[in-house]
Short mmCIF file of C-alpha atoms and ligand atoms in Angstrom, two decimals:
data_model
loop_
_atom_site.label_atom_id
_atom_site.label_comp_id
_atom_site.label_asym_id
_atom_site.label_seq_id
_atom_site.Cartn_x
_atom_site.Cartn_y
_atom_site.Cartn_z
CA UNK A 1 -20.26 69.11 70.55
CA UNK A 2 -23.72 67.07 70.01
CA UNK A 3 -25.55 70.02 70.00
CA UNK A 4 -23.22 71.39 67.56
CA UNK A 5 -23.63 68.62 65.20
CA UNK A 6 -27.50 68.47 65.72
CA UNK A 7 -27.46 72.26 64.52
CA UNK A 8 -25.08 71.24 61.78
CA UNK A 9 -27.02 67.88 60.63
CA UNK A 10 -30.75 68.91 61.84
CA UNK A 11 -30.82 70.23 58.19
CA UNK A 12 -31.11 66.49 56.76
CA UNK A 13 -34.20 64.73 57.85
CA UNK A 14 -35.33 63.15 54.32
CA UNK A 15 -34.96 60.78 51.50
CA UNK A 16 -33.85 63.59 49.03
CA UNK A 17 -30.82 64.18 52.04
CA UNK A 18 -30.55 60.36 52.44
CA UNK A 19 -29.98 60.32 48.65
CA UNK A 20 -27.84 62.94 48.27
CA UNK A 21 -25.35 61.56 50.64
CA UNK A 22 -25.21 58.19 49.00
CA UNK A 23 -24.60 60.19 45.90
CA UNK A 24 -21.86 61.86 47.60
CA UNK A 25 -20.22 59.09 50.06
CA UNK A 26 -17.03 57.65 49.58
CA UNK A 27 -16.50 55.38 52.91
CA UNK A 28 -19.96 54.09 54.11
CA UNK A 29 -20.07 52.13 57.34
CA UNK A 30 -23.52 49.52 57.10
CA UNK A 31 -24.13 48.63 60.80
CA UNK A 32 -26.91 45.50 60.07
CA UNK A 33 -28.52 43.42 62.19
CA UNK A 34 -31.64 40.78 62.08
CA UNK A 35 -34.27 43.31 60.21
CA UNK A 36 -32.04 41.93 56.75
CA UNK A 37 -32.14 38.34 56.94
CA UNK A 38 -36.02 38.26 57.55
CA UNK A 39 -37.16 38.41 54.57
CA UNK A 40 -35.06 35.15 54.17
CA UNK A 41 -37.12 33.14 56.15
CA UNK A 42 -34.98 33.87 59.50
CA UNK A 43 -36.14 35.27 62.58
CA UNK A 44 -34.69 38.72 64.45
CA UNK A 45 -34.90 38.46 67.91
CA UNK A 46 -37.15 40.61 69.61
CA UNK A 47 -39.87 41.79 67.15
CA UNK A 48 -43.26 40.31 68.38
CA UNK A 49 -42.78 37.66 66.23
CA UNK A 50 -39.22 37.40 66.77
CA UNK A 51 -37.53 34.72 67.98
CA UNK A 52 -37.28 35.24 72.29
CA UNK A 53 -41.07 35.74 71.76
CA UNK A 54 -40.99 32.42 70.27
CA UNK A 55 -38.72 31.13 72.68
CA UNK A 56 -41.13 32.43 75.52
CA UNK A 57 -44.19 31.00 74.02
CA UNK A 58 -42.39 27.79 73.49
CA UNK A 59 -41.55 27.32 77.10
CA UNK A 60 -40.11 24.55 76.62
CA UNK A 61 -36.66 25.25 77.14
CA UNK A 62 -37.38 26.13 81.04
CA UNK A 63 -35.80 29.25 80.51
CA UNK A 64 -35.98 32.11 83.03
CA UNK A 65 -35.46 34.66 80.03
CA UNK A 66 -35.03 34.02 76.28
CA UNK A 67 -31.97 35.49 76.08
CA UNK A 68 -30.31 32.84 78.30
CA UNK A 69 -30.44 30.74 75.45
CA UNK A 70 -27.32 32.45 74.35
CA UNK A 71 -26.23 33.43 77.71
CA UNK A 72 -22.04 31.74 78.25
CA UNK A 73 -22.86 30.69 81.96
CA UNK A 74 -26.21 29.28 81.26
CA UNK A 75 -24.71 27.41 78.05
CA UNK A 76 -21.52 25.85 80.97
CA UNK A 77 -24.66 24.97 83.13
CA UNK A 78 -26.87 23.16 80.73
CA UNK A 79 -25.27 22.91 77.29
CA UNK A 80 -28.18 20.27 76.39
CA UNK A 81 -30.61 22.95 75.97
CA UNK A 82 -28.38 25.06 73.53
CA UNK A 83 -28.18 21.92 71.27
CA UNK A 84 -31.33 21.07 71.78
CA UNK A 85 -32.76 24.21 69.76
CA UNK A 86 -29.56 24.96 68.04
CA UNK A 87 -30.63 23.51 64.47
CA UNK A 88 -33.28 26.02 64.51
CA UNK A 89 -31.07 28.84 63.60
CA UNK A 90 -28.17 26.82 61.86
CA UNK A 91 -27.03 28.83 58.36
CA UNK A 92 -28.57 26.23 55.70
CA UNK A 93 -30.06 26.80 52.10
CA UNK A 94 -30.97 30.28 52.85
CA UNK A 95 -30.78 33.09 50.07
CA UNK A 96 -29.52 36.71 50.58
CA UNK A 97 -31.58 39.63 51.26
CA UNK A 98 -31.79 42.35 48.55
CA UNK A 99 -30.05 43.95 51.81
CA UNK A 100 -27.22 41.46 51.39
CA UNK A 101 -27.29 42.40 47.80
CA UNK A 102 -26.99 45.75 48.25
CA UNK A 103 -24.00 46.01 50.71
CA UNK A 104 -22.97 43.71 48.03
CA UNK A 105 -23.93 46.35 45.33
CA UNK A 106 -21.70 49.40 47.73
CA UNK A 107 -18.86 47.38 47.73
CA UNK A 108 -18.82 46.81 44.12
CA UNK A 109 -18.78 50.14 43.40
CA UNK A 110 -15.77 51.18 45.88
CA UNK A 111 -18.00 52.90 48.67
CA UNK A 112 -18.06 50.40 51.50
CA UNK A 113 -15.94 51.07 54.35
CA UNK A 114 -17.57 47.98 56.20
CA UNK A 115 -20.01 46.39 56.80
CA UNK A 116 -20.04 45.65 60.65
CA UNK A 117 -23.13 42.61 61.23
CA UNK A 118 -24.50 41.29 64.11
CA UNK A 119 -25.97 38.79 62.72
CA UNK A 120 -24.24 35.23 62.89
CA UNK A 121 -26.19 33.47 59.47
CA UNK A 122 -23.16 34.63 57.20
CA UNK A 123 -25.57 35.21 54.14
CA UNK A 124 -23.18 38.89 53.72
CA UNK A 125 -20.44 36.38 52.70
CA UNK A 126 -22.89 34.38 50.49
CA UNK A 127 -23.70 37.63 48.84
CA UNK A 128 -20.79 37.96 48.40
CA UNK A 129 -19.56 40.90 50.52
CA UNK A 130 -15.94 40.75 51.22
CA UNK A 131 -15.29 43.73 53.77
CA UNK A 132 -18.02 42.02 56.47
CA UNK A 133 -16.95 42.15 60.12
CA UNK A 134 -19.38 39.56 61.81
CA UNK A 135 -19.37 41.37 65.15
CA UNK A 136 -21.32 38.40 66.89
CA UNK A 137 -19.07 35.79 65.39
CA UNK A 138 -20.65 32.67 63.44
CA UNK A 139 -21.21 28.78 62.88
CA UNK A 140 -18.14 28.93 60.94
CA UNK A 141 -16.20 27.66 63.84
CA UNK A 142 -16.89 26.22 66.80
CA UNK A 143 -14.18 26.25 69.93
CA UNK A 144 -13.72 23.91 72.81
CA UNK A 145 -14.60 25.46 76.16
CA UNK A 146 -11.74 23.80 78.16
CA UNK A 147 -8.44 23.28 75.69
CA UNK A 148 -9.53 26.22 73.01
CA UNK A 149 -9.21 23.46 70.48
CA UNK A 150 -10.81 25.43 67.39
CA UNK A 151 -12.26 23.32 64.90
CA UNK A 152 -14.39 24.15 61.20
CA UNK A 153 -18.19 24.20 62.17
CA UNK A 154 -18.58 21.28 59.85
CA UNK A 155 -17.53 19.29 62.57
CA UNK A 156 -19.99 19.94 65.16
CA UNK A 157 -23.27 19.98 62.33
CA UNK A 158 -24.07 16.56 62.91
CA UNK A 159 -24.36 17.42 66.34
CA UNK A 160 -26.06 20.28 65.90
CA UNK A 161 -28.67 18.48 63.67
CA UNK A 162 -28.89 15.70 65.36
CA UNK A 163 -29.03 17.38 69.03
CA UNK A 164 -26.67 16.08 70.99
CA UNK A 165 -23.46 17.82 72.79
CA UNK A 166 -20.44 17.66 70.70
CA UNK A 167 -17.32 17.12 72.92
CA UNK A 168 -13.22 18.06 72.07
CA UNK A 169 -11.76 15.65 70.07
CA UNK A 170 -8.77 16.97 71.34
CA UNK A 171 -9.39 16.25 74.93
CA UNK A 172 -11.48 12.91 74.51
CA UNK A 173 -7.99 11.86 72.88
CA UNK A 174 -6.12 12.66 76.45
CA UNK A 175 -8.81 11.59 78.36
CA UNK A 176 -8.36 8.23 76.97
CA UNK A 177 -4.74 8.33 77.16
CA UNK A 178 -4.82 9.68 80.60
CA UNK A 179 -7.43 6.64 81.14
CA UNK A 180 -4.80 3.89 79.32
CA UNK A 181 -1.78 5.31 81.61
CA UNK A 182 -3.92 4.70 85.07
CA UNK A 183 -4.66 1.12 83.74
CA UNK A 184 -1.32 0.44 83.27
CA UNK A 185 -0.50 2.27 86.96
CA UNK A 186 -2.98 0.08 88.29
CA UNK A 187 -1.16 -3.16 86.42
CA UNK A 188 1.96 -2.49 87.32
CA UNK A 189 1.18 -1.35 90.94
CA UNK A 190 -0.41 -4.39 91.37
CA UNK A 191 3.39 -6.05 89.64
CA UNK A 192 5.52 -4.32 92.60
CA UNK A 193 7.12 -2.17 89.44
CA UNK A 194 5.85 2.18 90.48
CA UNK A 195 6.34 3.94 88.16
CA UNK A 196 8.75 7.09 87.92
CA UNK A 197 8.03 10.36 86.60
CA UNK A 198 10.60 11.88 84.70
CA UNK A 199 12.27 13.87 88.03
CA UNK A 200 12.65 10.43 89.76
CA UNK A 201 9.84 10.47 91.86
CA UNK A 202 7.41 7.75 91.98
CA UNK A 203 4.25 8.81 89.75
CA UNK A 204 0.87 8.72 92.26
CA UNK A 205 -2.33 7.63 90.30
CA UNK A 206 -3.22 11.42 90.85
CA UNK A 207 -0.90 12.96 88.95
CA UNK A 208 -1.69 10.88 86.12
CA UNK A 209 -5.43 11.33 86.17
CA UNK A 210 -5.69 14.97 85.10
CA UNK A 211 -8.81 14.31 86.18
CA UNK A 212 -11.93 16.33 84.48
CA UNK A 213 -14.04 15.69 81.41
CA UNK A 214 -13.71 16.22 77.54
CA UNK A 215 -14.70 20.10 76.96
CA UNK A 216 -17.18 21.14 75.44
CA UNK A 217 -17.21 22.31 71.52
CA UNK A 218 -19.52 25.60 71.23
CA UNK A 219 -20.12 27.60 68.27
CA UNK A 220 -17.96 30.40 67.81
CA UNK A 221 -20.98 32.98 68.06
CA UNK A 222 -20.48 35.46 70.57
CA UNK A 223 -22.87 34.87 73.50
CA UNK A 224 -23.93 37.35 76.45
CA UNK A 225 -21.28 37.18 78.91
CA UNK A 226 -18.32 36.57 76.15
CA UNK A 227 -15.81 39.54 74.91
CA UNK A 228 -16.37 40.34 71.28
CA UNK A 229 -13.19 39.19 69.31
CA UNK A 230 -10.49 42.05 69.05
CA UNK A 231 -11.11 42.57 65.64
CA UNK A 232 -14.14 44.69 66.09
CA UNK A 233 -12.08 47.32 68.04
CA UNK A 234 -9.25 47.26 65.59
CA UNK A 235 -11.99 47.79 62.73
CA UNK A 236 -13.70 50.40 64.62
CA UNK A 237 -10.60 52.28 66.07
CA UNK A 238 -9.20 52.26 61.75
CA UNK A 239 -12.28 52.98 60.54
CA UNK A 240 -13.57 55.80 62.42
CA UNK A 241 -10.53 58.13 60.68
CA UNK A 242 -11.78 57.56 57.39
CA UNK A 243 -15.70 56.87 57.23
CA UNK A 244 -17.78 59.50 55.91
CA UNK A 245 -21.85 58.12 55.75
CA UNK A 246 -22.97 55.37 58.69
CA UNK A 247 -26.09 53.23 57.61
CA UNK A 248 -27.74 51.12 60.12
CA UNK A 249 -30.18 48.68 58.70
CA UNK A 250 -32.45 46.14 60.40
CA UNK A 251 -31.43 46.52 64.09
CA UNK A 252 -33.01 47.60 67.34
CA UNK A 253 -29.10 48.97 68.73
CA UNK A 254 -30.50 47.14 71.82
CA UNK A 255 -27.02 45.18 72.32
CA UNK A 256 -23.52 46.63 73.00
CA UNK A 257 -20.71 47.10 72.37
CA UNK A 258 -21.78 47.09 68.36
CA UNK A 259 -24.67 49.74 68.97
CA UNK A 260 -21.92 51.99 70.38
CA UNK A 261 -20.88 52.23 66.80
CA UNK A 262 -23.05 55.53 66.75
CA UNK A 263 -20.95 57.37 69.46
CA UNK A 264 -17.84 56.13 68.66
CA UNK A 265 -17.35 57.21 65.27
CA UNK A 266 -17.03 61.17 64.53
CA UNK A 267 -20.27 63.29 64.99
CA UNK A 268 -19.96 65.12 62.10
CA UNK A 269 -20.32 61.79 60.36
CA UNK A 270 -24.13 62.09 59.21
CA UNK A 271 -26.27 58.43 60.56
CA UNK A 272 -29.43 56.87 58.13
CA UNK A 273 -31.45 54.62 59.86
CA UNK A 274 -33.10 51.87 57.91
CA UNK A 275 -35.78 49.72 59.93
CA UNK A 276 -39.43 48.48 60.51
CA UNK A 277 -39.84 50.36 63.64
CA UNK A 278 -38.43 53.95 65.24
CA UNK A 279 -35.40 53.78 67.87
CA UNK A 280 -35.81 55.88 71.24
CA UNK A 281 -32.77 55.94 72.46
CA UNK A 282 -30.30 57.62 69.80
CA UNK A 283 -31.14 59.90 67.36
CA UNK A 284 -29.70 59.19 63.74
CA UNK A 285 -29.72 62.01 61.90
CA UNK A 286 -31.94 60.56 59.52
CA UNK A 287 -35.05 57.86 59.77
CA UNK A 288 -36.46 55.68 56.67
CA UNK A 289 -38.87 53.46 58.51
CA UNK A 290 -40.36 50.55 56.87
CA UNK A 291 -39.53 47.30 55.27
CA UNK A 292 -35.46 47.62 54.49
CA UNK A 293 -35.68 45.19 51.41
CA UNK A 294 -38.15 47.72 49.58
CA UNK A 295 -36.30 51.33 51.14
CA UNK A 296 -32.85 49.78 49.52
CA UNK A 297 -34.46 48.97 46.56
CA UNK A 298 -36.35 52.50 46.05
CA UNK A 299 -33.06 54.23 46.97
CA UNK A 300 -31.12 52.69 44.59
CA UNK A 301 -33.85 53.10 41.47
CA UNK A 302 -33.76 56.73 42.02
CA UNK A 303 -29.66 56.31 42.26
CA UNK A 304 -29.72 54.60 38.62
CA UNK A 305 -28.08 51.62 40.77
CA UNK A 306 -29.24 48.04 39.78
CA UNK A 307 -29.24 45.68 43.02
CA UNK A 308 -27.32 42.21 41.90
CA UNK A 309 -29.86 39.60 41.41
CA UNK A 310 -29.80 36.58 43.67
CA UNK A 311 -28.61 34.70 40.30
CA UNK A 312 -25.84 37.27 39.96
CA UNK A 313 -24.31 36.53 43.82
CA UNK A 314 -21.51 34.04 43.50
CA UNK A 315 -22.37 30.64 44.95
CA UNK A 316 -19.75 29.11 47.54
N1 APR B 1 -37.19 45.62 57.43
C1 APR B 1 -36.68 46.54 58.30
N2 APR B 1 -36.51 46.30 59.62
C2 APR B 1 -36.88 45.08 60.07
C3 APR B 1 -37.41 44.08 59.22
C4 APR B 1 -37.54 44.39 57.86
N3 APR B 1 -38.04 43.51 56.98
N4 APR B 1 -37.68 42.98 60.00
C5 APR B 1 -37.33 43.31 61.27
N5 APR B 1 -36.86 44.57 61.31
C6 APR B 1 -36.37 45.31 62.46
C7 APR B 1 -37.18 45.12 63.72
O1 APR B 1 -38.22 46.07 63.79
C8 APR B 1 -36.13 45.35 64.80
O2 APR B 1 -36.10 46.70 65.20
O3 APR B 1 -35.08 44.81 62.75
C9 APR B 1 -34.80 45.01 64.13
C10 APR B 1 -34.19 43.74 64.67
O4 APR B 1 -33.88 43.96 66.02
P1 APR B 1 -33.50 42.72 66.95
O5 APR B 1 -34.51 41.67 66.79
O6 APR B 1 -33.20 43.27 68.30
O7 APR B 1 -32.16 42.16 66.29
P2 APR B 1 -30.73 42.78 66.37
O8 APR B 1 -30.79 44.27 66.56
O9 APR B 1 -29.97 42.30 65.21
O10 APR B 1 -30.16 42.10 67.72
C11 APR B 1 -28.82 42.36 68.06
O11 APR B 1 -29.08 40.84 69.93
O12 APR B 1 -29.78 38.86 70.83
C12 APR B 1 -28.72 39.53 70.32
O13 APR B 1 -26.85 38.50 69.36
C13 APR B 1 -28.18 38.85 69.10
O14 APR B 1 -27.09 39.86 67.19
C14 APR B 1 -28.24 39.90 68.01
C15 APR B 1 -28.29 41.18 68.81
#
């Protein structure tokens, strides 16, 4: 079957073939990942310059690899060192990507399927783009790690910003009422008076003390070691009846399950790849290599298509 399609596709190789089937698509996937939001001022991950070669450089984080900065049992371990280097990456005044603002520019003309992102910064959204899956999650929430307690990511920024570990206000609140029912155990142990749980039997301090700490809040981005949220296999399992064009721009498809995008939609579904720097290990069908900002934005002159101006993106 892939050597089928490769007969069938190894006709399209160039820009001419990249711009005849935007010309011609009607339900274009954009897989995107850190290569769009550099140009915004934010690092991807693991150019040279990138930010686990930062990380690494750094040291400072006694970190075996970079990558356990977003690793879930390294963040249960030692939760400090995830807010201590959290407000580096925090979504604040940054502007979309003439990427952002061309997704933008598909979906205002009726030919985006979806944009599926990796990337947790949520500037898509502040271009504007309403069909955006953010594969990786974002700041936009932030969940506790023992009750689930989901909360707006407003209320963990001062944390964030001011690096320290935001606990559940949800279970601080039993904790403390836990706490206030083993004083009053105490008290009225000390009175002669047990007290009797509502079967009857005489309440042990024990049962009252729960016992444990307040949870921990954590962003609700998706680290290594955490299930992607079910939406991304709804998305993929609806969209890959109807899409007809996949562009990846600005990722390395180093990290599954979102670079299995490729293989799980149809293979007679032709692939453009948009990025600095050539991939190895799949082979879309065809390769514009260099910066994405300035490939988008000579792709869409000789469309006749006008990118949106950052002026022109709706501000939240
Ligand atoms: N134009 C085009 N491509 C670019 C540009 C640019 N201006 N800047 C960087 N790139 C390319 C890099 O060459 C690289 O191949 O974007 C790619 C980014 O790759 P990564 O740094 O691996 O980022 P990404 O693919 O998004 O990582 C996926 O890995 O660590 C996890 O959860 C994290 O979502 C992230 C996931």
């Amino acid at each position: 079957r892939v050597l089928r399609r490769r007969q069938r596709l190894s006709h399209l190789s160039s820009l001419e073939d990249a711009l005849n089937l935007l010309k011609t698509s009607k339900n274009i996937i954009v897989l995107s990942g850190a290569g769009i939001s550099t140009s915004c001022g934010i690092p991807d991950f693991r150019s040279s310059t990138g930010l686990y070669a930062q990380l690494q450089d750094e040291g400072k984080y006694e970190l075996d690899d970079p990558q356990q900065m977003f690793d879930i049992h390294y963040f249960r371990e030692r939760p400090e060192v995830f807010y201590s280097f959290a407000k580096q990456i925090y979504p604040s005044n940054f502007v979309p990507s003439p990427c952002h603002r061309w997704i933008k520019l598909l979906e205002d003309k009726g030919l985006l399927l979806r944009n599926y992102t990796q990337n947790i910064d949520t500037l898509e959204s502040l271009a504007g783009v309403e069909k955006v899956l953010q594969c990786h999650g974002s700041f936009k929430t932030a969940s506790c790690l023992r009750c689930k307690n989901r909360v707006p990511g407003q209320t963990i920024e001062p944390f964030i910003m001011s690096q320290h570990i935001p606990y559940c206000p949800r279970c601080q609140e039993e904790v403390a009422q836990k706490q206030q029912k083993k004083d009053q155990l105490k008290r009225s142990k000390g009175k002669g008076k047990a007290r009797w749980d509502e079967d009857g039997e005489e309440e042990e301090e024990e049962d009252i003390w729960g016992g444990g700490e307040p949870g921990i809040m954590k962003p609700d981005i998706t680290f290594f070691g955490q299930a992607l949220d079910s939406e991304f296999d709804e998305c993929l399992f609806k969209d890959r009846e109807e899409v007809d064009l996949l562009v990846i721009i600005g990722t390395s498809l180093k990290v599954a399950p979102v670079s299995e995008v490729l293989t799980h939609i149809p293979h007679s579904v032709p692939q453009i790849y948009i990025n600095l720097t050539p991939v190895h290990h799949v082979k879309p069908d065809i390769c514009l290599l260099g910066d994405a900002d300035s490939i988008v934005t000579d792709l869409s002159s000789r469309l006749g298509w006008t990118i949106p101006s950052p002026a022109a993106v709706p501000q939240p």
